[in-house]
């Protein structure tokens, strides 16, 4: 039962932080360190339960996802976000993830590397808010193919655990001329194929040390992350309309400092 409580705790952490620019993976690694939950199985669990949060995105954005393939389109003029935008944005991180998978799992999943990524990501977010150019894509449907590819390049930074996929892509979107809301919505949609691919690849490479007895533990984390993420997505989108990325950047810096001073030292 102790392990199931760990699954629930990490599921809550994942669901709350997956769509905030604070790094869900980074928070799970730090929390797992506090719970003494480590090893190959722990690393795989931290990747797999993110699928629960991504499933929540499918539920929230199902109409938008259908519109990517032409079903239920509502815009009668000008361009509209389509599947090609998503493919262009996914390719850079997808390719880098496949090529660097073993390196990432071996060297970028420790509390120390997470703290460095928290700081680096915070700096990027502050820079994005400070130097954001004129907004050329106020809505998600105004995002160009060039902006989609640029956001995809920024997403590669999220392969460094602790950097934050949403933080990297939203900050990248701001620097490329999108609004906060457009960047966030695009980030959520692009996360679906990226996380599906990452989860599938991790499960395939982890089959040799997983067993049927792990199913209940993984399922508990998955369901917890799904339920919490459903509530977090809508709340975050509303929050972004009122505040900038800067408070999240400050939180990241404070978290890194506190964890370093009181836990790792």
PDB file of C-alpha atoms in Angstrom:
ATOM      1  CA  UNK A   1       0.000   0.000   0.000  1.00  0.00           C
ATOM      2  CA  UNK A   2       2.920   2.329   0.613  1.00  0.00           C
ATOM      3  CA  UNK A   3       3.790   2.174  -3.079  1.00  0.00           C
ATOM      4  CA  UNK A   4       0.201   3.061  -4.028  1.00  0.00           C
ATOM      5  CA  UNK A   5       0.400   6.184  -1.878  1.00  0.00           C
ATOM      6  CA  UNK A   6       3.582   7.087  -3.734  1.00  0.00           C
ATOM      7  CA  UNK A   7       1.711   6.598  -7.029  1.00  0.00           C
ATOM      8  CA  UNK A   8      -1.102   8.880  -5.853  1.00  0.00           C
ATOM      9  CA  UNK A   9       1.259  11.586  -4.594  1.00  0.00           C
ATOM     10  CA  UNK A  10       3.296  11.589  -7.805  1.00  0.00           C
ATOM     11  CA  UNK A  11       0.089  11.481  -9.867  1.00  0.00           C
ATOM     12  CA  UNK A  12      -1.155  14.624  -8.122  1.00  0.00           C
ATOM     13  CA  UNK A  13       2.184  16.351  -8.649  1.00  0.00           C
ATOM     14  CA  UNK A  14       2.167  15.365 -12.330  1.00  0.00           C
ATOM     15  CA  UNK A  15      -1.420  16.460 -12.950  1.00  0.00           C
ATOM     16  CA  UNK A  16      -0.912  19.824 -11.254  1.00  0.00           C
ATOM     17  CA  UNK A  17       2.393  20.690 -12.919  1.00  0.00           C
ATOM     18  CA  UNK A  18       2.259  19.141 -16.412  1.00  0.00           C
ATOM     19  CA  UNK A  19       0.707  22.251 -17.964  1.00  0.00           C
ATOM     20  CA  UNK A  20       2.321  24.853 -15.741  1.00  0.00           C
ATOM     21  CA  UNK A  21       5.704  26.210 -16.928  1.00  0.00           C
ATOM     22  CA  UNK A  22       7.439  24.748 -13.872  1.00  0.00           C
ATOM     23  CA  UNK A  23       8.372  21.246 -15.163  1.00  0.00           C
ATOM     24  CA  UNK A  24       6.237  18.285 -14.122  1.00  0.00           C
ATOM     25  CA  UNK A  25       9.112  15.847 -14.661  1.00  0.00           C
ATOM     26  CA  UNK A  26      11.404  18.004 -12.565  1.00  0.00           C
ATOM     27  CA  UNK A  27       8.872  18.138  -9.734  1.00  0.00           C
ATOM     28  CA  UNK A  28       8.343  14.370  -9.881  1.00  0.00           C
ATOM     29  CA  UNK A  29      12.078  13.693  -9.767  1.00  0.00           C
ATOM     30  CA  UNK A  30      12.509  15.990  -6.774  1.00  0.00           C
ATOM     31  CA  UNK A  31       9.453  14.517  -5.023  1.00  0.00           C
ATOM     32  CA  UNK A  32      10.576  10.958  -5.792  1.00  0.00           C
ATOM     33  CA  UNK A  33      13.930  11.826  -4.239  1.00  0.00           C
ATOM     34  CA  UNK A  34      12.169  12.981  -1.071  1.00  0.00           C
ATOM     35  CA  UNK A  35      10.120   9.736  -1.041  1.00  0.00           C
ATOM     36  CA  UNK A  36      13.231   7.598  -1.690  1.00  0.00           C
ATOM     37  CA  UNK A  37      11.562   6.278  -4.837  1.00  0.00           C
ATOM     38  CA  UNK A  38      14.344   5.687  -7.340  1.00  0.00           C
ATOM     39  CA  UNK A  39      15.764   3.214  -9.848  1.00  0.00           C
ATOM     40  CA  UNK A  40      14.838   2.298 -13.432  1.00  0.00           C
ATOM     41  CA  UNK A  41      11.224   1.518 -12.554  1.00  0.00           C
ATOM     42  CA  UNK A  42      10.816   4.929 -10.936  1.00  0.00           C
ATOM     43  CA  UNK A  43      12.175   6.688 -14.021  1.00  0.00           C
ATOM     44  CA  UNK A  44       9.778   4.770 -16.261  1.00  0.00           C
ATOM     45  CA  UNK A  45       6.852   5.521 -13.923  1.00  0.00           C
ATOM     46  CA  UNK A  46       7.659   9.236 -14.086  1.00  0.00           C
ATOM     47  CA  UNK A  47       7.367   9.110 -17.884  1.00  0.00           C
ATOM     48  CA  UNK A  48       4.334   6.829 -18.138  1.00  0.00           C
ATOM     49  CA  UNK A  49       2.010   8.729 -15.789  1.00  0.00           C
ATOM     50  CA  UNK A  50       2.449  11.807 -17.975  1.00  0.00           C
ATOM     51  CA  UNK A  51       0.211   9.908 -20.379  1.00  0.00           C
ATOM     52  CA  UNK A  52      -2.601  10.437 -17.869  1.00  0.00           C
ATOM     53  CA  UNK A  53      -2.213  14.195 -18.194  1.00  0.00           C
ATOM     54  CA  UNK A  54      -2.017  13.979 -21.975  1.00  0.00           C
ATOM     55  CA  UNK A  55      -5.244  11.951 -22.051  1.00  0.00           C
ATOM     56  CA  UNK A  56      -6.860  14.842 -20.193  1.00  0.00           C
ATOM     57  CA  UNK A  57      -5.785  17.145 -23.043  1.00  0.00           C
ATOM     58  CA  UNK A  58      -7.600  14.900 -25.523  1.00  0.00           C
ATOM     59  CA  UNK A  59     -10.792  15.197 -23.483  1.00  0.00           C
ATOM     60  CA  UNK A  60     -10.566  18.990 -23.179  1.00  0.00           C
ATOM     61  CA  UNK A  61      -9.500  19.726 -26.775  1.00  0.00           C
ATOM     62  CA  UNK A  62     -11.290  16.952 -28.666  1.00  0.00           C
ATOM     63  CA  UNK A  63     -13.146  19.365 -30.964  1.00  0.00           C
ATOM     64  CA  UNK A  64      -9.923  21.192 -31.827  1.00  0.00           C
ATOM     65  CA  UNK A  65      -8.166  17.878 -32.464  1.00  0.00           C
ATOM     66  CA  UNK A  66     -10.901  16.800 -34.897  1.00  0.00           C
ATOM     67  CA  UNK A  67     -10.615  20.138 -36.690  1.00  0.00           C
ATOM     68  CA  UNK A  68      -6.955  19.378 -37.426  1.00  0.00           C
ATOM     69  CA  UNK A  69      -8.130  16.805 -39.956  1.00  0.00           C
ATOM     70  CA  UNK A  70     -10.972  18.955 -41.289  1.00  0.00           C
ATOM     71  CA  UNK A  71     -13.824  17.689 -39.097  1.00  0.00           C
ATOM     72  CA  UNK A  72     -15.966  20.446 -37.621  1.00  0.00           C
ATOM     73  CA  UNK A  73     -13.922  23.379 -38.925  1.00  0.00           C
ATOM     74  CA  UNK A  74     -15.409  26.689 -37.808  1.00  0.00           C
ATOM     75  CA  UNK A  75     -13.210  29.281 -39.509  1.00  0.00           C
ATOM     76  CA  UNK A  76     -14.576  30.402 -42.872  1.00  0.00           C
ATOM     77  CA  UNK A  77     -11.770  32.819 -43.761  1.00  0.00           C
ATOM     78  CA  UNK A  78      -8.010  32.850 -43.591  1.00  0.00           C
ATOM     79  CA  UNK A  79      -5.787  30.001 -42.388  1.00  0.00           C
ATOM     80  CA  UNK A  80      -6.650  27.653 -39.542  1.00  0.00           C
ATOM     81  CA  UNK A  81      -4.420  25.431 -37.455  1.00  0.00           C
ATOM     82  CA  UNK A  82      -4.099  22.066 -39.150  1.00  0.00           C
ATOM     83  CA  UNK A  83      -2.281  18.768 -38.806  1.00  0.00           C
ATOM     84  CA  UNK A  84       0.769  20.027 -40.709  1.00  0.00           C
ATOM     85  CA  UNK A  85       1.401  22.674 -38.026  1.00  0.00           C
ATOM     86  CA  UNK A  86       1.510  19.915 -35.403  1.00  0.00           C
ATOM     87  CA  UNK A  87       3.758  17.641 -37.470  1.00  0.00           C
ATOM     88  CA  UNK A  88       6.221  20.473 -38.101  1.00  0.00           C
ATOM     89  CA  UNK A  89       6.334  21.308 -34.387  1.00  0.00           C
ATOM     90  CA  UNK A  90       6.721  17.683 -33.281  1.00  0.00           C
ATOM     91  CA  UNK A  91       9.554  16.643 -35.609  1.00  0.00           C
ATOM     92  CA  UNK A  92      12.527  18.377 -33.876  1.00  0.00           C
ATOM     93  CA  UNK A  93      11.826  17.072 -30.357  1.00  0.00           C
ATOM     94  CA  UNK A  94      10.657  13.697 -31.665  1.00  0.00           C
ATOM     95  CA  UNK A  95      13.875  13.122 -33.582  1.00  0.00           C
ATOM     96  CA  UNK A  96      16.073  14.407 -30.759  1.00  0.00           C
ATOM     97  CA  UNK A  97      14.189  12.276 -28.225  1.00  0.00           C
ATOM     98  CA  UNK A  98      14.777   9.080 -30.192  1.00  0.00           C
ATOM     99  CA  UNK A  99      18.464   9.815 -30.759  1.00  0.00           C
ATOM    100  CA  UNK A 100      19.184  10.970 -27.208  1.00  0.00           C
ATOM    101  CA  UNK A 101      16.823   8.702 -25.214  1.00  0.00           C
ATOM    102  CA  UNK A 102      19.501   6.665 -23.436  1.00  0.00           C
ATOM    103  CA  UNK A 103      21.649   9.738 -22.720  1.00  0.00           C
ATOM    104  CA  UNK A 104      18.658  11.584 -21.251  1.00  0.00           C
ATOM    105  CA  UNK A 105      17.625   8.708 -18.971  1.00  0.00           C
ATOM    106  CA  UNK A 106      21.212   8.231 -17.789  1.00  0.00           C
ATOM    107  CA  UNK A 107      22.416  11.799 -17.287  1.00  0.00           C
ATOM    108  CA  UNK A 108      19.415  14.166 -17.142  1.00  0.00           C
ATOM    109  CA  UNK A 109      17.167  12.515 -14.542  1.00  0.00           C
ATOM    110  CA  UNK A 110      19.001  13.472 -11.342  1.00  0.00           C
ATOM    111  CA  UNK A 111      17.990  16.123  -8.777  1.00  0.00           C
ATOM    112  CA  UNK A 112      21.129  18.144  -9.554  1.00  0.00           C
ATOM    113  CA  UNK A 113      20.465  18.362 -13.302  1.00  0.00           C
ATOM    114  CA  UNK A 114      16.827  19.207 -12.586  1.00  0.00           C
ATOM    115  CA  UNK A 115      17.827  22.170 -10.421  1.00  0.00           C
ATOM    116  CA  UNK A 116      20.083  23.482 -13.189  1.00  0.00           C
ATOM    117  CA  UNK A 117      17.246  23.107 -15.690  1.00  0.00           C
ATOM    118  CA  UNK A 118      14.813  24.914 -13.395  1.00  0.00           C
ATOM    119  CA  UNK A 119      17.154  27.897 -13.310  1.00  0.00           C
ATOM    120  CA  UNK A 120      17.894  27.849 -17.052  1.00  0.00           C
ATOM    121  CA  UNK A 121      14.193  27.603 -17.901  1.00  0.00           C
ATOM    122  CA  UNK A 122      13.348  30.456 -15.548  1.00  0.00           C
ATOM    123  CA  UNK A 123      15.899  32.684 -17.272  1.00  0.00           C
ATOM    124  CA  UNK A 124      14.392  31.873 -20.692  1.00  0.00           C
ATOM    125  CA  UNK A 125      10.893  32.713 -19.459  1.00  0.00           C
ATOM    126  CA  UNK A 126      12.005  36.068 -18.028  1.00  0.00           C
ATOM    127  CA  UNK A 127      13.829  36.889 -21.261  1.00  0.00           C
ATOM    128  CA  UNK A 128      10.741  35.964 -23.308  1.00  0.00           C
ATOM    129  CA  UNK A 129       8.523  38.294 -21.280  1.00  0.00           C
ATOM    130  CA  UNK A 130      11.085  41.100 -21.425  1.00  0.00           C
ATOM    131  CA  UNK A 131      11.834  40.921 -25.148  1.00  0.00           C
ATOM    132  CA  UNK A 132       8.542  39.690 -26.629  1.00  0.00           C
ATOM    133  CA  UNK A 133       8.122  41.255 -30.094  1.00  0.00           C
ATOM    134  CA  UNK A 134       4.890  42.520 -31.629  1.00  0.00           C
ATOM    135  CA  UNK A 135       2.168  39.833 -31.472  1.00  0.00           C
ATOM    136  CA  UNK A 136       1.442  38.439 -34.950  1.00  0.00           C
ATOM    137  CA  UNK A 137      -0.481  35.365 -33.789  1.00  0.00           C
ATOM    138  CA  UNK A 138      -3.112  36.445 -31.230  1.00  0.00           C
ATOM    139  CA  UNK A 139      -4.993  33.136 -31.557  1.00  0.00           C
ATOM    140  CA  UNK A 140      -3.877  29.580 -32.171  1.00  0.00           C
ATOM    141  CA  UNK A 141      -5.313  29.725 -35.713  1.00  0.00           C
ATOM    142  CA  UNK A 142      -2.961  32.598 -36.578  1.00  0.00           C
ATOM    143  CA  UNK A 143       0.196  30.563 -35.887  1.00  0.00           C
ATOM    144  CA  UNK A 144       2.250  30.183 -39.070  1.00  0.00           C
ATOM    145  CA  UNK A 145       4.231  27.147 -40.177  1.00  0.00           C
ATOM    146  CA  UNK A 146       7.430  29.046 -39.440  1.00  0.00           C
ATOM    147  CA  UNK A 147       6.295  29.819 -35.900  1.00  0.00           C
ATOM    148  CA  UNK A 148       5.208  26.197 -35.421  1.00  0.00           C
ATOM    149  CA  UNK A 149       8.658  24.958 -36.421  1.00  0.00           C
ATOM    150  CA  UNK A 150      10.350  27.523 -34.166  1.00  0.00           C
ATOM    151  CA  UNK A 151       8.215  26.443 -31.214  1.00  0.00           C
ATOM    152  CA  UNK A 152       9.175  22.854 -32.043  1.00  0.00           C
ATOM    153  CA  UNK A 153      12.851  23.769 -31.787  1.00  0.00           C
ATOM    154  CA  UNK A 154      12.276  25.356 -28.377  1.00  0.00           C
ATOM    155  CA  UNK A 155      10.473  22.184 -27.325  1.00  0.00           C
ATOM    156  CA  UNK A 156      13.773  20.291 -27.679  1.00  0.00           C
ATOM    157  CA  UNK A 157      14.936  22.088 -24.530  1.00  0.00           C
ATOM    158  CA  UNK A 158      12.303  20.139 -22.605  1.00  0.00           C
ATOM    159  CA  UNK A 159      14.293  16.930 -23.159  1.00  0.00           C
ATOM    160  CA  UNK A 160      16.403  18.275 -20.284  1.00  0.00           C
ATOM    161  CA  UNK A 161      14.307  17.179 -17.293  1.00  0.00           C
ATOM    162  CA  UNK A 162      13.349  20.202 -15.242  1.00  0.00           C
ATOM    163  CA  UNK A 163      13.355  22.673 -18.106  1.00  0.00           C
ATOM    164  CA  UNK A 164       9.590  22.292 -18.670  1.00  0.00           C
ATOM    165  CA  UNK A 165       7.998  21.540 -22.002  1.00  0.00           C
ATOM    166  CA  UNK A 166       5.245  24.104 -21.546  1.00  0.00           C
ATOM    167  CA  UNK A 167       7.728  26.665 -20.239  1.00  0.00           C
ATOM    168  CA  UNK A 168      10.061  26.182 -23.200  1.00  0.00           C
ATOM    169  CA  UNK A 169       7.332  26.216 -25.842  1.00  0.00           C
ATOM    170  CA  UNK A 170       5.296  29.084 -24.391  1.00  0.00           C
ATOM    171  CA  UNK A 171       8.445  31.186 -23.955  1.00  0.00           C
ATOM    172  CA  UNK A 172       9.489  30.236 -27.486  1.00  0.00           C
ATOM    173  CA  UNK A 173       6.056  31.180 -28.778  1.00  0.00           C
ATOM    174  CA  UNK A 174       6.253  34.597 -27.114  1.00  0.00           C
ATOM    175  CA  UNK A 175       9.676  35.258 -28.675  1.00  0.00           C
ATOM    176  CA  UNK A 176       8.243  34.250 -32.054  1.00  0.00           C
ATOM    177  CA  UNK A 177       5.259  36.611 -31.817  1.00  0.00           C
ATOM    178  CA  UNK A 178       2.365  34.544 -30.429  1.00  0.00           C
ATOM    179  CA  UNK A 179       0.123  35.547 -27.565  1.00  0.00           C
ATOM    180  CA  UNK A 180       0.286  33.745 -24.222  1.00  0.00           C
ATOM    181  CA  UNK A 181      -3.028  31.953 -24.835  1.00  0.00           C
ATOM    182  CA  UNK A 182      -2.170  30.908 -28.396  1.00  0.00           C
ATOM    183  CA  UNK A 183       1.209  29.548 -27.310  1.00  0.00           C
ATOM    184  CA  UNK A 184      -0.321  27.646 -24.384  1.00  0.00           C
ATOM    185  CA  UNK A 185      -3.090  26.041 -26.450  1.00  0.00           C
ATOM    186  CA  UNK A 186      -0.619  25.042 -29.158  1.00  0.00           C
ATOM    187  CA  UNK A 187       1.676  23.618 -26.481  1.00  0.00           C
ATOM    188  CA  UNK A 188      -1.110  21.402 -25.134  1.00  0.00           C
ATOM    189  CA  UNK A 189      -1.963  20.030 -28.576  1.00  0.00           C
ATOM    190  CA  UNK A 190       1.648  19.413 -29.608  1.00  0.00           C
ATOM    191  CA  UNK A 191       2.204  17.595 -26.305  1.00  0.00           C
ATOM    192  CA  UNK A 192      -0.101  14.755 -27.362  1.00  0.00           C
ATOM    193  CA  UNK A 193       2.064  13.116 -30.063  1.00  0.00           C
ATOM    194  CA  UNK A 194       5.293  14.018 -28.245  1.00  0.00           C
ATOM    195  CA  UNK A 195       4.260  12.378 -24.981  1.00  0.00           C
ATOM    196  CA  UNK A 196       2.623   9.404 -26.693  1.00  0.00           C
ATOM    197  CA  UNK A 197       5.887   8.774 -28.520  1.00  0.00           C
ATOM    198  CA  UNK A 198       8.020   9.278 -25.417  1.00  0.00           C
ATOM    199  CA  UNK A 199       5.818   6.972 -23.327  1.00  0.00           C
ATOM    200  CA  UNK A 200       5.701   4.273 -25.982  1.00  0.00           C
ATOM    201  CA  UNK A 201       9.463   4.357 -26.499  1.00  0.00           C
ATOM    202  CA  UNK A 202      10.120   4.232 -22.772  1.00  0.00           C
ATOM    203  CA  UNK A 203       7.771   1.292 -22.240  1.00  0.00           C
ATOM    204  CA  UNK A 204       9.369  -0.672 -25.072  1.00  0.00           C
ATOM    205  CA  UNK A 205      12.849  -0.098 -23.664  1.00  0.00           C
ATOM    206  CA  UNK A 206      11.689  -0.900 -20.112  1.00  0.00           C
ATOM    207  CA  UNK A 207       9.804  -4.144 -20.755  1.00  0.00           C
ATOM    208  CA  UNK A 208      12.652  -6.278 -19.460  1.00  0.00           C
ATOM    209  CA  UNK A 209      12.259  -5.064 -15.864  1.00  0.00           C
ATOM    210  CA  UNK A 210       8.482  -4.452 -15.731  1.00  0.00           C
ATOM    211  CA  UNK A 211       5.987  -7.157 -14.768  1.00  0.00           C
ATOM    212  CA  UNK A 212       2.219  -7.657 -14.503  1.00  0.00           C
ATOM    213  CA  UNK A 213       2.416  -6.821 -10.806  1.00  0.00           C
ATOM    214  CA  UNK A 214       3.400  -3.256 -11.730  1.00  0.00           C
ATOM    215  CA  UNK A 215       0.107  -2.631 -13.556  1.00  0.00           C
ATOM    216  CA  UNK A 216      -1.895  -1.548 -10.497  1.00  0.00           C
ATOM    217  CA  UNK A 217       0.818   0.858  -9.367  1.00  0.00           C
ATOM    218  CA  UNK A 218       1.173   2.452 -12.818  1.00  0.00           C
ATOM    219  CA  UNK A 219      -2.620   2.570 -13.315  1.00  0.00           C
ATOM    220  CA  UNK A 220      -3.081   4.372  -9.983  1.00  0.00           C
ATOM    221  CA  UNK A 221      -0.622   7.076 -10.993  1.00  0.00           C
ATOM    222  CA  UNK A 222      -2.186   7.337 -14.463  1.00  0.00           C
ATOM    223  CA  UNK A 223      -5.754   7.816 -13.204  1.00  0.00           C
ATOM    224  CA  UNK A 224      -4.698  10.292 -10.515  1.00  0.00           C
ATOM    225  CA  UNK A 225      -2.744  12.381 -13.030  1.00  0.00           C
ATOM    226  CA  UNK A 226      -5.691  12.324 -15.470  1.00  0.00           C
ATOM    227  CA  UNK A 227      -8.259  13.575 -12.946  1.00  0.00           C
ATOM    228  CA  UNK A 228      -6.012  16.314 -11.521  1.00  0.00           C
ATOM    229  CA  UNK A 229      -4.866  17.439 -14.987  1.00  0.00           C
ATOM    230  CA  UNK A 230      -8.474  17.828 -16.162  1.00  0.00           C
ATOM    231  CA  UNK A 231      -8.947  20.471 -13.491  1.00  0.00           C
ATOM    232  CA  UNK A 232      -5.540  22.076 -14.003  1.00  0.00           C
ATOM    233  CA  UNK A 233      -5.762  22.675 -17.780  1.00  0.00           C
ATOM    234  CA  UNK A 234      -8.742  25.033 -17.712  1.00  0.00           C
ATOM    235  CA  UNK A 235      -7.457  26.820 -14.602  1.00  0.00           C
ATOM    236  CA  UNK A 236      -4.054  27.466 -16.191  1.00  0.00           C
ATOM    237  CA  UNK A 237      -5.537  28.884 -19.411  1.00  0.00           C
ATOM    238  CA  UNK A 238      -7.615  31.326 -17.373  1.00  0.00           C
ATOM    239  CA  UNK A 239      -4.610  32.201 -15.221  1.00  0.00           C
ATOM    240  CA  UNK A 240      -2.433  32.995 -18.251  1.00  0.00           C
ATOM    241  CA  UNK A 241      -4.902  35.665 -19.323  1.00  0.00           C
ATOM    242  CA  UNK A 242      -4.218  37.544 -16.090  1.00  0.00           C
ATOM    243  CA  UNK A 243      -0.519  37.014 -15.322  1.00  0.00           C
ATOM    244  CA  UNK A 244       2.757  36.618 -17.221  1.00  0.00           C
ATOM    245  CA  UNK A 245       5.376  33.867 -17.066  1.00  0.00           C
ATOM    246  CA  UNK A 246       7.489  35.874 -14.621  1.00  0.00           C
ATOM    247  CA  UNK A 247       5.804  34.631 -11.389  1.00  0.00           C
ATOM    248  CA  UNK A 248       6.363  31.040 -12.541  1.00  0.00           C
ATOM    249  CA  UNK A 249      10.008  31.856 -13.265  1.00  0.00           C
ATOM    250  CA  UNK A 250      10.445  33.288  -9.762  1.00  0.00           C
ATOM    251  CA  UNK A 251       8.839  30.172  -8.278  1.00  0.00           C
ATOM    252  CA  UNK A 252      11.284  27.976 -10.221  1.00  0.00           C
ATOM    253  CA  UNK A 253      14.269  29.938  -8.907  1.00  0.00           C
ATOM    254  CA  UNK A 254      13.006  29.762  -5.328  1.00  0.00           C
ATOM    255  CA  UNK A 255      12.286  26.026  -5.615  1.00  0.00           C
ATOM    256  CA  UNK A 256      15.780  25.350  -6.951  1.00  0.00           C
ATOM    257  CA  UNK A 257      17.379  27.399  -4.174  1.00  0.00           C
ATOM    258  CA  UNK A 258      15.319  25.827  -1.362  1.00  0.00           C
ATOM    259  CA  UNK A 259      15.832  22.267  -2.585  1.00  0.00           C
ATOM    260  CA  UNK A 260      19.560  22.797  -3.013  1.00  0.00           C
ATOM    261  CA  UNK A 261      20.071  24.433   0.387  1.00  0.00           C
ATOM    262  CA  UNK A 262      17.878  22.160   2.500  1.00  0.00           C
ATOM    263  CA  UNK A 263      17.866  18.800   0.696  1.00  0.00           C
ATOM    264  CA  UNK A 264      20.894  18.253  -1.512  1.00  0.00           C
ATOM    265  CA  UNK A 265      23.563  20.005   0.545  1.00  0.00           C
TER     266      UNK A 265
END
